[in-house]
Amino acid sequence: MKDNTAILISLLSVVIAAIALGWNIYRDIFSKARIKVSASRVMIHRAGMNPTGPYLSLDVTNFGPGSVKIELIVYRDTPSWRRPFSRAGGMIVHDYENPLSATLPNRLQDPGDRLNLLLSWSNQDANCIFMHPFYRLGVRDSFGRNLWVPQNEIRLLKNKFAKEFRH
């Protein structure tokens, strides 16, 4: 009986150690912050002043766990099914001179932290994303992941831009 007790205690300690190791691997490697990116057309109203804008606002929200650093605004030219190995696209430099827009890189520390990036919304501005063909729009984080705005939001914004600046 004493021999069986020692073996059972040893097996129990191996199981506990394996669970602890598995949890540490999951926490450190696989459990990265979840990010949601959305886009909308916005006007900014300040008390006692005329509204400014319109702008294309990229809203980035950290859903946790942990912090994440947002580094770039990125876009893709074509869908991945069309050119499966192509990385055609690039990065967009947002308006650093606009005091209402956040700057990049920017760290979202806690779950619930938000970042609002303002881009041009004008058919007179050559830097406006809608003046160039694009398929996806999003941000790149410190883990190297591209986090995209949902396709239905992109489609609605493209239609809204076309209606607003139709000749």
Short mmCIF file of N, CA and C in Angstrom, two decimals, residues 34-40 42 44 56-64 67-74 92 94-96 98-119 138-142 145 147 149 153:
data_model
loop_
_atom_site.label_atom_id
_atom_site.label_comp_id
_atom_site.label_asym_id
_atom_site.label_seq_id
_atom_site.Cartn_x
_atom_site.Cartn_y
_atom_site.Cartn_z
N ARG A 34 -6.79 40.82 -27.71
CA ARG A 34 -7.74 40.84 -28.81
C ARG A 34 -8.07 42.30 -29.12
N ILE A 35 -8.05 42.63 -30.39
CA ILE A 35 -8.26 44.01 -30.84
C ILE A 35 -9.43 44.04 -31.80
N LYS A 36 -10.25 45.07 -31.67
CA LYS A 36 -11.33 45.29 -32.64
C LYS A 36 -11.07 46.62 -33.33
N VAL A 37 -11.15 46.61 -34.66
CA VAL A 37 -10.93 47.81 -35.45
C VAL A 37 -12.22 48.11 -36.20
N SER A 38 -12.65 49.36 -36.14
CA SER A 38 -13.83 49.77 -36.90
C SER A 38 -13.54 51.13 -37.54
N ALA A 39 -14.33 51.48 -38.53
CA ALA A 39 -14.14 52.74 -39.25
C ALA A 39 -15.48 53.41 -39.44
N SER A 40 -15.46 54.74 -39.45
CA SER A 40 -16.68 55.51 -39.69
C SER A 40 -16.33 56.90 -40.18
N VAL A 42 -16.83 60.75 -39.57
CA VAL A 42 -17.18 61.55 -38.40
C VAL A 42 -17.00 63.03 -38.67
N ILE A 44 -16.46 66.51 -36.17
CA ILE A 44 -16.08 66.84 -34.79
C ILE A 44 -16.68 68.19 -34.43
N LEU A 56 -12.31 60.35 -41.82
CA LEU A 56 -12.45 58.91 -41.70
C LEU A 56 -11.79 58.54 -40.39
N SER A 57 -12.56 58.01 -39.46
CA SER A 57 -12.05 57.67 -38.14
C SER A 57 -11.83 56.17 -38.04
N LEU A 58 -10.58 55.77 -37.74
CA LEU A 58 -10.28 54.37 -37.43
C LEU A 58 -10.27 54.24 -35.92
N ASP A 59 -11.16 53.44 -35.38
CA ASP A 59 -11.27 53.25 -33.94
C ASP A 59 -10.73 51.87 -33.59
N VAL A 60 -9.74 51.85 -32.70
CA VAL A 60 -9.07 50.61 -32.30
C VAL A 60 -9.34 50.42 -30.81
N THR A 61 -9.90 49.27 -30.43
CA THR A 61 -10.24 48.98 -29.04
C THR A 61 -9.54 47.71 -28.58
N ASN A 62 -8.93 47.77 -27.39
CA ASN A 62 -8.28 46.61 -26.79
C ASN A 62 -9.31 45.85 -25.97
N PHE A 63 -9.53 44.57 -26.29
CA PHE A 63 -10.44 43.72 -25.54
C PHE A 63 -9.70 42.78 -24.59
N GLY A 64 -8.36 42.96 -24.49
CA GLY A 64 -7.57 42.20 -23.52
C GLY A 64 -7.38 40.76 -23.92
N SER A 67 -1.66 44.19 -22.69
CA SER A 67 -1.49 45.39 -23.49
C SER A 67 -1.00 45.03 -24.89
N VAL A 68 -1.15 45.99 -25.79
CA VAL A 68 -0.70 45.82 -27.17
C VAL A 68 -0.32 47.19 -27.70
N LYS A 69 0.67 47.21 -28.59
CA LYS A 69 1.09 48.47 -29.20
C LYS A 69 0.64 48.47 -30.65
N ILE A 70 -0.08 49.52 -31.04
CA ILE A 70 -0.52 49.69 -32.42
C ILE A 70 0.56 50.51 -33.12
N GLU A 71 1.07 49.97 -34.24
CA GLU A 71 2.24 50.58 -34.87
C GLU A 71 1.94 51.31 -36.18
N LEU A 72 1.10 50.74 -37.05
CA LEU A 72 0.90 51.28 -38.39
C LEU A 72 -0.56 51.18 -38.81
N ILE A 73 -0.94 52.03 -39.76
CA ILE A 73 -2.20 51.86 -40.49
C ILE A 73 -1.81 51.19 -41.80
N VAL A 74 -2.48 50.10 -42.14
CA VAL A 74 -2.13 49.33 -43.33
C VAL A 74 -3.34 49.14 -44.23
N ILE A 92 -0.27 53.58 -44.42
CA ILE A 92 -0.79 54.93 -44.55
C ILE A 92 -0.26 55.76 -43.39
N HIS A 94 -0.96 58.70 -41.11
CA HIS A 94 -2.10 59.54 -40.75
C HIS A 94 -1.65 60.97 -40.50
N ASP A 95 -2.59 61.85 -40.28
CA ASP A 95 -2.34 63.28 -40.13
C ASP A 95 -1.72 63.57 -38.76
N TYR A 96 -0.39 63.68 -38.70
CA TYR A 96 0.29 63.96 -37.44
C TYR A 96 0.06 65.39 -36.96
N ASN A 98 -2.79 67.01 -37.05
CA ASN A 98 -4.13 67.18 -36.50
C ASN A 98 -4.09 66.90 -35.00
N PRO A 99 -4.36 67.91 -34.15
CA PRO A 99 -4.29 67.68 -32.70
C PRO A 99 -5.41 66.78 -32.17
N LEU A 100 -6.44 66.53 -32.97
CA LEU A 100 -7.55 65.70 -32.53
C LEU A 100 -7.29 64.21 -32.77
N SER A 101 -6.29 63.91 -33.59
CA SER A 101 -5.98 62.51 -33.91
C SER A 101 -4.89 61.99 -32.99
N ALA A 102 -5.00 60.73 -32.62
CA ALA A 102 -3.95 60.09 -31.82
C ALA A 102 -2.72 59.89 -32.70
N THR A 103 -1.59 59.63 -32.07
CA THR A 103 -0.36 59.40 -32.83
C THR A 103 0.04 57.94 -32.74
N LEU A 104 0.84 57.52 -33.70
CA LEU A 104 1.35 56.16 -33.72
C LEU A 104 2.86 56.19 -33.59
N PRO A 105 3.48 55.21 -33.00
CA PRO A 105 2.89 54.06 -32.31
C PRO A 105 2.24 54.48 -31.00
N ASN A 106 1.26 53.68 -30.57
CA ASN A 106 0.50 53.99 -29.37
C ASN A 106 0.19 52.69 -28.64
N ARG A 107 0.43 52.66 -27.34
CA ARG A 107 0.20 51.46 -26.54
C ARG A 107 -1.18 51.53 -25.88
N LEU A 108 -1.96 50.46 -26.07
CA LEU A 108 -3.25 50.30 -25.40
C LEU A 108 -2.99 49.38 -24.21
N GLN A 109 -2.92 49.94 -23.02
CA GLN A 109 -2.49 49.20 -21.83
C GLN A 109 -3.53 48.21 -21.33
N ASP A 110 -4.71 48.70 -21.04
CA ASP A 110 -5.73 47.90 -20.36
C ASP A 110 -6.87 47.55 -21.30
N PRO A 111 -7.59 46.47 -21.00
CA PRO A 111 -8.80 46.19 -21.77
C PRO A 111 -9.76 47.37 -21.67
N GLY A 112 -10.31 47.76 -22.80
CA GLY A 112 -11.21 48.91 -22.86
C GLY A 112 -10.54 50.17 -23.36
N ASP A 113 -9.20 50.21 -23.42
CA ASP A 113 -8.51 51.39 -23.95
C ASP A 113 -8.81 51.52 -25.43
N ARG A 114 -8.97 52.78 -25.88
CA ARG A 114 -9.31 53.04 -27.28
C ARG A 114 -8.32 54.00 -27.90
N LEU A 115 -8.22 53.92 -29.21
CA LEU A 115 -7.36 54.78 -30.00
C LEU A 115 -8.17 55.23 -31.20
N ASN A 116 -8.24 56.54 -31.44
CA ASN A 116 -8.96 57.08 -32.59
C ASN A 116 -7.97 57.77 -33.52
N LEU A 117 -7.88 57.27 -34.73
CA LEU A 117 -6.98 57.83 -35.74
C LEU A 117 -7.83 58.48 -36.82
N LEU A 118 -7.53 59.73 -37.16
CA LEU A 118 -8.30 60.46 -38.15
C LEU A 118 -7.54 60.53 -39.46
N LEU A 119 -8.23 60.19 -40.55
CA LEU A 119 -7.67 60.26 -41.89
C LEU A 119 -8.53 61.22 -42.71
N GLY A 138 -6.81 48.57 -42.16
CA GLY A 138 -6.68 48.16 -40.77
C GLY A 138 -5.42 48.70 -40.13
N VAL A 139 -5.00 48.05 -39.05
CA VAL A 139 -3.80 48.45 -38.32
C VAL A 139 -2.92 47.22 -38.10
N ARG A 140 -1.63 47.47 -37.85
CA ARG A 140 -0.69 46.40 -37.52
C ARG A 140 -0.26 46.61 -36.07
N ASP A 141 -0.22 45.50 -35.31
CA ASP A 141 0.15 45.60 -33.89
C ASP A 141 1.57 45.13 -33.66
N SER A 142 2.00 45.18 -32.41
CA SER A 142 3.37 44.84 -32.05
C SER A 142 3.65 43.35 -32.19
N ARG A 145 0.57 41.27 -36.26
CA ARG A 145 -0.73 40.89 -36.83
C ARG A 145 -1.35 42.09 -37.54
N LEU A 147 -4.80 43.71 -38.33
CA LEU A 147 -6.16 43.66 -37.78
C LEU A 147 -7.02 44.55 -38.67
N VAL A 149 -10.53 46.23 -40.57
CA VAL A 149 -11.89 46.73 -40.44
C VAL A 149 -12.79 45.73 -41.16
N GLU A 153 -18.23 47.33 -43.29
CA GLU A 153 -18.00 48.74 -42.97
C GLU A 153 -17.25 49.44 -44.10
#
